[in-house]
Coordinates of C-alpha atoms in Angstrom, one line a residue:
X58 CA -160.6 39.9 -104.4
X59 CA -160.1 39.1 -101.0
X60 CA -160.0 35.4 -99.8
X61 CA -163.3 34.4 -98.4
X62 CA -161.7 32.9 -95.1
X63 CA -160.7 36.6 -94.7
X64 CA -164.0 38.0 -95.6
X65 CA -165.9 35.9 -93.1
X66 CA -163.6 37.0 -90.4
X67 CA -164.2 40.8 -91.5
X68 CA -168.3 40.2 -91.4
X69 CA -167.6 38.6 -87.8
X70 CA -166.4 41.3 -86.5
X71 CA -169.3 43.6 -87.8
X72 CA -171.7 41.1 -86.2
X73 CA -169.8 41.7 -82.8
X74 CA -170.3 45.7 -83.9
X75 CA -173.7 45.2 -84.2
X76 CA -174.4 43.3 -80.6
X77 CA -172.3 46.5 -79.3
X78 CA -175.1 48.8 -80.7
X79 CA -177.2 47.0 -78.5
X80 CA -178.8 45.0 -82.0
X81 CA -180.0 41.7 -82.0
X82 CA -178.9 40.6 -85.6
X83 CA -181.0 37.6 -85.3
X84 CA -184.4 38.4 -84.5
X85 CA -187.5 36.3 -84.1
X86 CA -190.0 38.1 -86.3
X87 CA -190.5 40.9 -89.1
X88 CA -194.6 41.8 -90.1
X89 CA -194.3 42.1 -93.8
X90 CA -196.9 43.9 -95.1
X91 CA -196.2 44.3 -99.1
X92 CA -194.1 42.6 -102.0
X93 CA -191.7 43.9 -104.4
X94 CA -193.7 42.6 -107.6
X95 CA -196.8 44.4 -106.2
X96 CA -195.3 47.6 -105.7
X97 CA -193.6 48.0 -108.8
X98 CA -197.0 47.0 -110.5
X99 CA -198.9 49.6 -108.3
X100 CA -196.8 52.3 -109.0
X101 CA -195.6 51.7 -112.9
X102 CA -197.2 55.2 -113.7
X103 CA -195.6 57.6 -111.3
X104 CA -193.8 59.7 -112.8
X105 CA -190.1 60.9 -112.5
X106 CA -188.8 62.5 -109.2
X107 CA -192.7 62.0 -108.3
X108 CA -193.2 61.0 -104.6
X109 CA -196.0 59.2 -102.7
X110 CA -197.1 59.2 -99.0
X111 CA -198.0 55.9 -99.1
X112 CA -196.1 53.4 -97.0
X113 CA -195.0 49.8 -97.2
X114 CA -192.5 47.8 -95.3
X115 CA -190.9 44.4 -96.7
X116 CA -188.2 42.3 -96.3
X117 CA -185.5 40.3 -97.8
X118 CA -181.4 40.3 -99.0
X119 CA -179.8 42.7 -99.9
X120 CA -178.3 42.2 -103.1
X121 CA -176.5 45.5 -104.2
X122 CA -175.3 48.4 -102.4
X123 CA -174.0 51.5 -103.3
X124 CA -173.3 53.8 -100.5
X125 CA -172.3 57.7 -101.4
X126 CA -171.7 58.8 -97.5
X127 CA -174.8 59.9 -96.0
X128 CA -177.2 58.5 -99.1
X129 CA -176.6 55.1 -100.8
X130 CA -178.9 52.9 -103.0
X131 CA -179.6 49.4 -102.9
X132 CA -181.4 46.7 -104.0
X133 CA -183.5 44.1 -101.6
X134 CA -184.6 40.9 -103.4
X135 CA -187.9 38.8 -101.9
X136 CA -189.7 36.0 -102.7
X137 CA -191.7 37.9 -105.6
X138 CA -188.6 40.0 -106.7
X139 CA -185.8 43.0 -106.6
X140 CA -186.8 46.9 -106.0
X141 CA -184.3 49.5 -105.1
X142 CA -184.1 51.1 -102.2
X143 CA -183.0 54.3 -101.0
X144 CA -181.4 55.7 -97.6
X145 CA -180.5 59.1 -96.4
X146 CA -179.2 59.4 -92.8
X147 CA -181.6 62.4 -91.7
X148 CA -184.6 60.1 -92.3
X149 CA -183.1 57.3 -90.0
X150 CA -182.0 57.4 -86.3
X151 CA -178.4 57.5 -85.5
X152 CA -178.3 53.8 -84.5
X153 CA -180.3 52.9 -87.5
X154 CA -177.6 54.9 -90.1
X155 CA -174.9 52.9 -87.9
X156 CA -176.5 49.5 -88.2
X157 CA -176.8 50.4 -91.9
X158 CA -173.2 50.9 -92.4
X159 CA -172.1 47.7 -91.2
X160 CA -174.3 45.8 -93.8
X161 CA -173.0 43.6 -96.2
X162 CA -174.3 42.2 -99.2
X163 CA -176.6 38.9 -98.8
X164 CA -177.5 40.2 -95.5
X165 CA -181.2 40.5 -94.9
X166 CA -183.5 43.1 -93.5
X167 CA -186.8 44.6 -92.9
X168 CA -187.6 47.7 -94.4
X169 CA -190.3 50.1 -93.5
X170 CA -191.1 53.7 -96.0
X171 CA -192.8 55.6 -98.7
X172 CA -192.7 54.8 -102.6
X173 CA -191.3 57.5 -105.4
X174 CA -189.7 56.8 -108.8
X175 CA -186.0 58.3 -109.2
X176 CA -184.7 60.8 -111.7
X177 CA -183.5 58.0 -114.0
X178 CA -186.6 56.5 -113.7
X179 CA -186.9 53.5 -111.2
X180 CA -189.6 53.0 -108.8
X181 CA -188.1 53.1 -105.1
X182 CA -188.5 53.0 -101.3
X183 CA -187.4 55.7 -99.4
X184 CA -186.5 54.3 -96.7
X185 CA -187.5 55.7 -92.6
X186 CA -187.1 52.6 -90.7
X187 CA -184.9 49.8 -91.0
X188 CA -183.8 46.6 -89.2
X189 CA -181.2 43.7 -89.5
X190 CA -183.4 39.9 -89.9
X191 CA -180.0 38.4 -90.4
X192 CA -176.3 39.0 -90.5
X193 CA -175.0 36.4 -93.1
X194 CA -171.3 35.5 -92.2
X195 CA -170.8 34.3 -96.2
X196 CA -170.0 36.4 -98.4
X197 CA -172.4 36.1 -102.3
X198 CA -170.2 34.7 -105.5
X199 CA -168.5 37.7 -107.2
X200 CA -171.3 39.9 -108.9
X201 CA -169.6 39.8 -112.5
X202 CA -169.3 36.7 -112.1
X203 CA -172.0 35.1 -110.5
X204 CA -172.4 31.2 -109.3
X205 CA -172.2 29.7 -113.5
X206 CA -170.7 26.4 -112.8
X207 CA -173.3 24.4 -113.4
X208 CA -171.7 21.4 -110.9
X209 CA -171.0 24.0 -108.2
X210 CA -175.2 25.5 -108.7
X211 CA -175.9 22.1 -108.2
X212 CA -173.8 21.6 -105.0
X213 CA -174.8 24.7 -103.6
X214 CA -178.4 25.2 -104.5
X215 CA -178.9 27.5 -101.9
X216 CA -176.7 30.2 -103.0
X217 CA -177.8 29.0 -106.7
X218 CA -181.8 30.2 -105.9
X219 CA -180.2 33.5 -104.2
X220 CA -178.2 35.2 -107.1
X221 CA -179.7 33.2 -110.1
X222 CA -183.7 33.6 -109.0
X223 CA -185.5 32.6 -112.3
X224 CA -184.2 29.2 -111.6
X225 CA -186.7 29.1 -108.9
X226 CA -189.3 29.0 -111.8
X227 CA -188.8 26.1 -112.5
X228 CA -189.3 25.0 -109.2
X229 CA -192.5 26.4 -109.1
X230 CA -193.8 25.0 -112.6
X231 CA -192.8 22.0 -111.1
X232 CA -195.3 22.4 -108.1
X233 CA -198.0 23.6 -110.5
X234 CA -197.2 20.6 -112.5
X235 CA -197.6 17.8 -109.7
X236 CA -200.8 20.0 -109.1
X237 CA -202.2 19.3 -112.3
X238 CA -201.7 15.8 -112.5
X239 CA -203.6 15.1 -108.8
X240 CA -206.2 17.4 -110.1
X241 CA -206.7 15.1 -113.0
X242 CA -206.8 12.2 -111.3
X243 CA -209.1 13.1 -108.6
X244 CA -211.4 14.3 -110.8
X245 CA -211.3 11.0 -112.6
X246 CA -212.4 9.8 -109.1
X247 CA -208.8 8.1 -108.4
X248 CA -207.9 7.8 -104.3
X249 CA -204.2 8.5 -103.4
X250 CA -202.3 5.9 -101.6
X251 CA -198.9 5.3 -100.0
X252 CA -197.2 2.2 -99.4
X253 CA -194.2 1.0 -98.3
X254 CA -190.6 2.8 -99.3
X255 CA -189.0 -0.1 -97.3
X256 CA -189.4 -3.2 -98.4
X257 CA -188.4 -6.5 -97.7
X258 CA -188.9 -7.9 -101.7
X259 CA -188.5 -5.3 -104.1
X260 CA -190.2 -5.4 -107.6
X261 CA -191.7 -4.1 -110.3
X262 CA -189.4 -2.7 -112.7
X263 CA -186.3 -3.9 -114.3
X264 CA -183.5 -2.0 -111.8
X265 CA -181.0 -2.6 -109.3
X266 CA -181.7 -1.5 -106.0
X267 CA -180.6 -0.2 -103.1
X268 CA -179.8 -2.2 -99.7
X269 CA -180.6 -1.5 -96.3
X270 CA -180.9 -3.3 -93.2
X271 CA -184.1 -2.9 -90.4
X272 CA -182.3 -3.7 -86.9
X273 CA -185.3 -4.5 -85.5
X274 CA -185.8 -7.3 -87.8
X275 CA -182.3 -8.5 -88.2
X276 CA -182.5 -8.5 -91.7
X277 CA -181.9 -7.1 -95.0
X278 CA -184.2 -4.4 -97.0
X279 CA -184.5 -2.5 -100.0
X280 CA -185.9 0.8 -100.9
X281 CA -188.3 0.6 -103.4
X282 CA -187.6 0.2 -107.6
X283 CA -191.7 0.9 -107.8
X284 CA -194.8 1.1 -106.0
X285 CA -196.4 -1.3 -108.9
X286 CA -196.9 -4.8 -106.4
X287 CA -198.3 -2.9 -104.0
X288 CA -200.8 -1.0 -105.6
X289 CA -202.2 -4.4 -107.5
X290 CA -202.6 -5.4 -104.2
X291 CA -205.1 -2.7 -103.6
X292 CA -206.7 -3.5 -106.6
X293 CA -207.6 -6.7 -105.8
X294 CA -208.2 -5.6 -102.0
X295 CA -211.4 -3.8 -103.8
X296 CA -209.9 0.1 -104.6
X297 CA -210.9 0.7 -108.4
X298 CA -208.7 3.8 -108.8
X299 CA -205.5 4.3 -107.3
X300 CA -202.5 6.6 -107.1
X301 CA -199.5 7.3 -105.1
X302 CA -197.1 9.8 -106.2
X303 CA -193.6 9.1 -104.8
X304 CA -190.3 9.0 -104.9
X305 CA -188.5 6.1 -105.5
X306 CA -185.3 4.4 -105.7
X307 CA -182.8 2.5 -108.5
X308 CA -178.8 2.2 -107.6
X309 CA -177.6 2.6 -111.2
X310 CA -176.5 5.6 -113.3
X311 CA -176.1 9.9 -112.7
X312 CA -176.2 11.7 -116.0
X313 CA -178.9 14.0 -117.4
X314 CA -181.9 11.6 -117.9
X315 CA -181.5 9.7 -114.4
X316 CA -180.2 10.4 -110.8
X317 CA -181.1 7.5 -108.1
X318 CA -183.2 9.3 -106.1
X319 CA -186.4 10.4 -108.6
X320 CA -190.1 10.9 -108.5
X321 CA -193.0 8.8 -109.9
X322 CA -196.2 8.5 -110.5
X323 CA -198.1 5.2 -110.4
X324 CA -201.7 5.0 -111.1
X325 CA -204.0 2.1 -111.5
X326 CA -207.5 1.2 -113.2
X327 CA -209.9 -1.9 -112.8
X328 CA -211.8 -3.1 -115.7
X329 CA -209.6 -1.1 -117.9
X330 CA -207.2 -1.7 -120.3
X331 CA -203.3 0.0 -121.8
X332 CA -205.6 1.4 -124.8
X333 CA -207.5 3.5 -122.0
X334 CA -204.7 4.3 -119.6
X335 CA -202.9 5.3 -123.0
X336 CA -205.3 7.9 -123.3
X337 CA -205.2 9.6 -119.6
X338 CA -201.6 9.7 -120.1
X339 CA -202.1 11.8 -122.8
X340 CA -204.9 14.0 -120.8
X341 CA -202.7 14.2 -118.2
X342 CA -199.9 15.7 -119.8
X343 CA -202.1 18.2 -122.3
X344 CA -203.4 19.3 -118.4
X345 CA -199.7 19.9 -117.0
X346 CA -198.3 21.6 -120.1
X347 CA -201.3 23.9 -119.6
X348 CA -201.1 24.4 -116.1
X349 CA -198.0 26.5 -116.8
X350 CA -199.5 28.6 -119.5
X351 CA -197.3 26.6 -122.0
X352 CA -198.2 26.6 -125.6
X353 CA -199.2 23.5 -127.6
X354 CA -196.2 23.5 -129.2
X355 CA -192.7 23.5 -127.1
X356 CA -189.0 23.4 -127.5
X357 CA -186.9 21.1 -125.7
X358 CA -183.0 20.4 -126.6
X359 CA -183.4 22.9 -129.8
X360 CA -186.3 20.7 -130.9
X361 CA -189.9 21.8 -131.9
X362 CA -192.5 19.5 -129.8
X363 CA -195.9 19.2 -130.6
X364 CA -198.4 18.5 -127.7
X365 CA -201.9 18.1 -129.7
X366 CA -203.5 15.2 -129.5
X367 CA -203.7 12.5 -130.7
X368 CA -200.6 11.5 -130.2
X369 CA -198.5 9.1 -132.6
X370 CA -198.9 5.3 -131.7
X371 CA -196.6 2.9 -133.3
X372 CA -195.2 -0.7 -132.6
X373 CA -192.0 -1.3 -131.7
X374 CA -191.4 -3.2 -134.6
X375 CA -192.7 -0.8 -137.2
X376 CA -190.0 1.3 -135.2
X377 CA -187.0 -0.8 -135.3
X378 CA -188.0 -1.3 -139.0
X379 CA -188.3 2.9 -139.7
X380 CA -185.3 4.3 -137.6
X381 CA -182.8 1.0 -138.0
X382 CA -184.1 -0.2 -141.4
X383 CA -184.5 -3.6 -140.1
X384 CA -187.3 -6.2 -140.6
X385 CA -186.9 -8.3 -137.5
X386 CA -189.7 -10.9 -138.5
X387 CA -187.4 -11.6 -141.5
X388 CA -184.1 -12.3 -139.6
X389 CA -183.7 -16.4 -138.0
X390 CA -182.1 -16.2 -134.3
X391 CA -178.9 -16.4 -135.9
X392 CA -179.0 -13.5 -138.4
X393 CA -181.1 -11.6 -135.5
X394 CA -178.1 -12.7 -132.7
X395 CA -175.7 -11.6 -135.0
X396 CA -176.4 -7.9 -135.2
X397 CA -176.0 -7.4 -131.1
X398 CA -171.8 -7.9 -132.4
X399 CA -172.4 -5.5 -135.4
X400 CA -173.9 -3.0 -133.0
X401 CA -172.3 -3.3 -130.1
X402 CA -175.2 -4.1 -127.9
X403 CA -175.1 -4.8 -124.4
X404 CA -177.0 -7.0 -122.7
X405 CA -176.8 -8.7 -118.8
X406 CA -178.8 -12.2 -118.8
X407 CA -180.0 -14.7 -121.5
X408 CA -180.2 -13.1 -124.8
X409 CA -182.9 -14.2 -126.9
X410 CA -185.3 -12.6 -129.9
X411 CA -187.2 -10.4 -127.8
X412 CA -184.4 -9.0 -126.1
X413 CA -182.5 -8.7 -129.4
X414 CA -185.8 -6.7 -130.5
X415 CA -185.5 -4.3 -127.5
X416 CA -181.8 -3.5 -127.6
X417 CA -182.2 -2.1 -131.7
X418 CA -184.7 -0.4 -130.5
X419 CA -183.1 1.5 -128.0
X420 CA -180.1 1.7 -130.5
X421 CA -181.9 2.7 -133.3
X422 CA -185.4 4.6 -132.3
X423 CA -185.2 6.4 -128.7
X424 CA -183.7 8.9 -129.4
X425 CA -185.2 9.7 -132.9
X426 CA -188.8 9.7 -131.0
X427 CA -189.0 13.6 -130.5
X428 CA -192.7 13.7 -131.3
X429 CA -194.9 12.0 -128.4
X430 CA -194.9 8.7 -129.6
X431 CA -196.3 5.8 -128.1
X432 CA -194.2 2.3 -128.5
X433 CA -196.6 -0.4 -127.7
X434 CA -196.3 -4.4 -128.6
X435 CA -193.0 -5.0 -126.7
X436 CA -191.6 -8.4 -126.3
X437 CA -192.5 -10.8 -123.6
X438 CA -189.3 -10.8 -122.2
X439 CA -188.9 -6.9 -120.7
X440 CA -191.4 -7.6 -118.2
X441 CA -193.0 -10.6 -115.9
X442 CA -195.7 -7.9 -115.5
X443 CA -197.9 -7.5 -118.2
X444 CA -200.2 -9.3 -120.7
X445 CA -199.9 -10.9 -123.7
X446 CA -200.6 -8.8 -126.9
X447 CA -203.8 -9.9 -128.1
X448 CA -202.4 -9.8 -132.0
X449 CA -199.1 -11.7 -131.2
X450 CA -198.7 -14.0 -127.7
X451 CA -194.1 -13.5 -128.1
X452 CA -195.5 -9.8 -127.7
X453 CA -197.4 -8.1 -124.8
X454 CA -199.8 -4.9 -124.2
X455 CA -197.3 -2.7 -123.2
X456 CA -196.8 1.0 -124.1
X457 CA -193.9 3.5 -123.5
X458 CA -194.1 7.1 -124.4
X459 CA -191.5 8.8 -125.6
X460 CA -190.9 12.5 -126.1
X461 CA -187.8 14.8 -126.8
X462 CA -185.9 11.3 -127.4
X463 CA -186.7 9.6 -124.3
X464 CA -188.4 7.7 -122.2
X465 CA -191.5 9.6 -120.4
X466 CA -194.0 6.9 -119.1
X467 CA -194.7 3.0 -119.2
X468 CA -197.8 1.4 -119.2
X469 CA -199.5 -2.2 -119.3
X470 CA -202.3 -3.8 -119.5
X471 CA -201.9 -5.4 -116.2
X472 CA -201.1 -9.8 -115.9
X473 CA -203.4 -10.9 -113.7
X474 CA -203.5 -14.7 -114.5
X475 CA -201.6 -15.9 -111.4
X476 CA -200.1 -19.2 -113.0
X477 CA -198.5 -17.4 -115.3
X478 CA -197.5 -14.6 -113.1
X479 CA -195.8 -17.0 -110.8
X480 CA -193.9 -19.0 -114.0
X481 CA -192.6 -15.5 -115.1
X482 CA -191.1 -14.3 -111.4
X483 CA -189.9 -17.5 -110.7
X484 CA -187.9 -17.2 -114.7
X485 CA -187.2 -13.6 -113.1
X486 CA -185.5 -14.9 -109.8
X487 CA -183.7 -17.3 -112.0
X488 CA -181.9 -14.7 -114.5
X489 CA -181.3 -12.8 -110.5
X490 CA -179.5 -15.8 -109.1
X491 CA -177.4 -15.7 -112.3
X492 CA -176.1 -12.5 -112.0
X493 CA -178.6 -10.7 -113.5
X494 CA -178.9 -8.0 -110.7
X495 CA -181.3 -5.7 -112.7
X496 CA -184.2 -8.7 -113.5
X497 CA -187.5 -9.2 -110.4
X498 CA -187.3 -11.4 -107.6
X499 CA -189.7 -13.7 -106.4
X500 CA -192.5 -12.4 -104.5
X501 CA -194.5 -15.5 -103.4
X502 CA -196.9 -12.8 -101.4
X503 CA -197.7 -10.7 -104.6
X504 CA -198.7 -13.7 -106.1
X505 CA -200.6 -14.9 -103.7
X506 CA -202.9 -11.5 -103.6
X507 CA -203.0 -12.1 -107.4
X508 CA -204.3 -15.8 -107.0
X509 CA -206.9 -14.2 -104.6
X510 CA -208.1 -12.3 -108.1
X511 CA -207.5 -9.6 -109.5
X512 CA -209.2 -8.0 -111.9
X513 CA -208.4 -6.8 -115.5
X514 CA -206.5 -3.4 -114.7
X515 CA -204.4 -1.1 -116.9
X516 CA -201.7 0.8 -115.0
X517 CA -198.9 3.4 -116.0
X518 CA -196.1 5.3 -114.4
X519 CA -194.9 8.7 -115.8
X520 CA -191.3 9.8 -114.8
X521 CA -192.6 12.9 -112.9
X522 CA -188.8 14.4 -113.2
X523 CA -188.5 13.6 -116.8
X524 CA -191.6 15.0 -117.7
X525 CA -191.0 18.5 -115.9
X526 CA -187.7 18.7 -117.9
X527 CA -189.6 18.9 -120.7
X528 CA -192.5 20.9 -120.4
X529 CA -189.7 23.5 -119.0
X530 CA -187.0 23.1 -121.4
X531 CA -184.3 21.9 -119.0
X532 CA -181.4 20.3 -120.6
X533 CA -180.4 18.2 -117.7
X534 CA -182.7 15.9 -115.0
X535 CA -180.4 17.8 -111.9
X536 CA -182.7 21.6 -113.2
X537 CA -185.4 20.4 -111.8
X538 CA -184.4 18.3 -108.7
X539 CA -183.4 21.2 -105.7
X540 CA -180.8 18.6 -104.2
X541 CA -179.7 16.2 -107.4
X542 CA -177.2 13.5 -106.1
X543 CA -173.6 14.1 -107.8
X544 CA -170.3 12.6 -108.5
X545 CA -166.9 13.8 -106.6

């Protein structure tokens, strides 16, 4: 195959052809009337060698062509699909045949003809009229062997969409997705918000973020980790229901579960509870595996998932205790400290029981959790957020869903006791001054709106990328975001 330096150089000169024939090859407009899908449906029962009268015109990229002198066939793919198309140079003006010869694959155009289904059987557009949309100057991956490397689909997305077209499926399951969960939520009367993506404290989840600076200001500025402080804010400024579905920001890993840049859902209650946000979690995810005609039982990573409800609810001790065989209420801190050596656990800031509990966890249980499973009862320590568990005050009413072996959505009932919501930043800020770069600052404004009153509220977020991989069977977090960020 011919280097694609030299190929580009070869379709240049066909542009500069093309401009001689007096051809724009970059037009301003094409009226397309019909789509590929609904023609082939249309016509499924015509028979062999049997023509129609009826005429269509469409448009899209050529994607195979086999000319035979004055006939060739070719395939044009849209936004619905591929049908073949067929041109004989007595049907088309001279100009036309000559603009057709100097078409390359991946170029697009407008087609205008009749419909009949060839003598080996596939429906096809005879074509009458034809014109160039677009001259593309680089040249398609080699048909046998296509764009495969995953890294390079990634990179080049584009070109990705073009040749490998069902991954554009998942793109729109992803729409439909997002769809469903905003229909759920407005239904439940919930009002979407937005607030900040630039902020001047960040807070509400346990991540490192990234750093900016506002010139205007002078100062520094983070994007955000959550949209959790403000949100509570609009709960106690009066809104009862609240939602913002966003994208937000944490400067840590790339693999397949995380990429820096990822979407969220954040959604808030009054007067409620985690036991009832625990439950429109689950509604909300029964709705979006149905609103892509998904059964109630899926496969994700070779694994069988069932979706019916209820779903599993365990405590993260019971966990620890099934998956690690350990009874952490029987260990002292030493025999409990001990076991982050045996294990090779890792852990930034002061290590103490509750951390201990939440690092065999994560060693022992996430990934065993392939069944939705809700984790609740967590240990004080993982957030300043939430709480207290009303069974155990070292624990609080926290939840985690986990499904296909990780971690989907989190969920609290919501601390509103502002002394304590100030001792717990302030312990926060503390672990952050000693190097712990993932643990909350100080926010003395948050706690001010919280010492104005806020009331009970359960809140959760769901991973809205996470989820999607799921419900869709992707194996990595970068199949279902268009532009993932990658290494060199």
């Amino acid at each position: 195959m011919q280097p694609e330096e030299q190929l580009i150089q070869e379709r240049i000169k066909k542009l500069d052809w093309i401009k001689k024939l007096g051809i724009n090859p970059y037009p301003y407009k094409f009226e397309a009337k019909n789509f590929s899908d609904e023609i082939l449906e249309k016509y499924k029962k015509l028979k062999n060698e049997e023509k129609t009268k009826d005429k269509v015109s469409l448009a899209g990229r050529i994607m195979t062509l086999r000319p035979m002198g004055k006939i060739a066939f070719g395939h044009l793919q849209d936004n619905k699909g591929k049908i073949q198309f067929f041109v004989n140079k007595k049907e088309l003006a001279k100009k036309e045949f000559e603009l057709f010869n100097l078409l390359d694959l991946g170029d697009i155009i407008g087609i205008n003809g009749t419909i009949f289904r060839t003598k080996a059987g596939e429906i096809t557009i005879f074509v009458n009229k034809l014109e160039l949309l677009t001259k593309s100057l680089r040249p398609l991956p080699d048909k046998w062997h296509g764009l495969k490397d995953v890294e390079e689909r990634y990179r080049k997305r584009y070109v990705d969409l073009i040749v490998n077209p069902e991954v554009k499926q998942i793109f729109i399951k992803k729409f439909k997705i997002i769809n469903s969960i905003r229909e759920i939520l407005n239904k439940e009367e919930y009002i979407e918000v937005d607030t900040p993506i630039i902020q001047s404290i960040y807070g509400g989840a346990n991540a490192k973020p990234f750093k900016t600076y506002v010139n205007d200001l002078k100062r520094e500025a983070f994007l955000r980790v959550s949209d959790e402080l403000y949100l509570k804010r609009l709960i106690v400024g009066g809104f009862d229901k609240i939602y913002e579905l966003s994208k937000d920001f944490r400067n840590e890993s790339i693999d397949a579960k995380h990429n820096p840049e990822f979407s969220m859902i954040e959604f808030y209650q009054a007067y409620a509870d985690y036991n009832d946000m625990m439950k429109l979690t689950e509604k909300i995810i029964i709705n979006a595996n149905k609103s892509i005609q998904n059964k109630n039982e899926i496969e994700f990573l070779g694994n069988k998932i069932s979706l019916k409800t209820p779903f599993k609810i365990m405590n993260m001790k019971e966990a620890i205790k099934k998956y690690g065989n350990i009874d952490v209420d029987k260990l002292n801190d030493k025999e409990l400290f001990k076991l982050k050596h045996k294990y090779n656990l890792e852990h930034k800031g002061t290590l103490t029981r509750g951390w201990m509990m939440q690092l065999l966890f994560e060693h022992f249980a996430e990934e065993k959790l392939i069944q939705p499973t809700f984790i609740i009862e967590h240990p004080l320590e993982t957030t300043p957020l939430c709480k207290s568990s009303r069974k155990d005050s070292d624990l609080i009413e926290r939840f985690e869903l986990f499904i296909g072996g990780f971690e989907i959505s989190n969920g609290y009932s919501e601390l509103n006791n502002p002394i304590l919501q100030r001792k717990l930043l302030e312990e926060q800020a503390k672990e952050l001054r000693a190097g712990f770069e993932e643990a909350n600052p100080m926010d003395e404004d948050f706690v001010r709106a919280i010492e104005q009153g806020m009331p009970p509220t359960g809140g959760v977020g769901i991973g809205i990328d996470r989820l999607i991989m799921i419900l869709t069977g992707s194996n990595s977090i970068k199949d279902v975001l268009l532009f993932p960020m990658m290494k060199n």
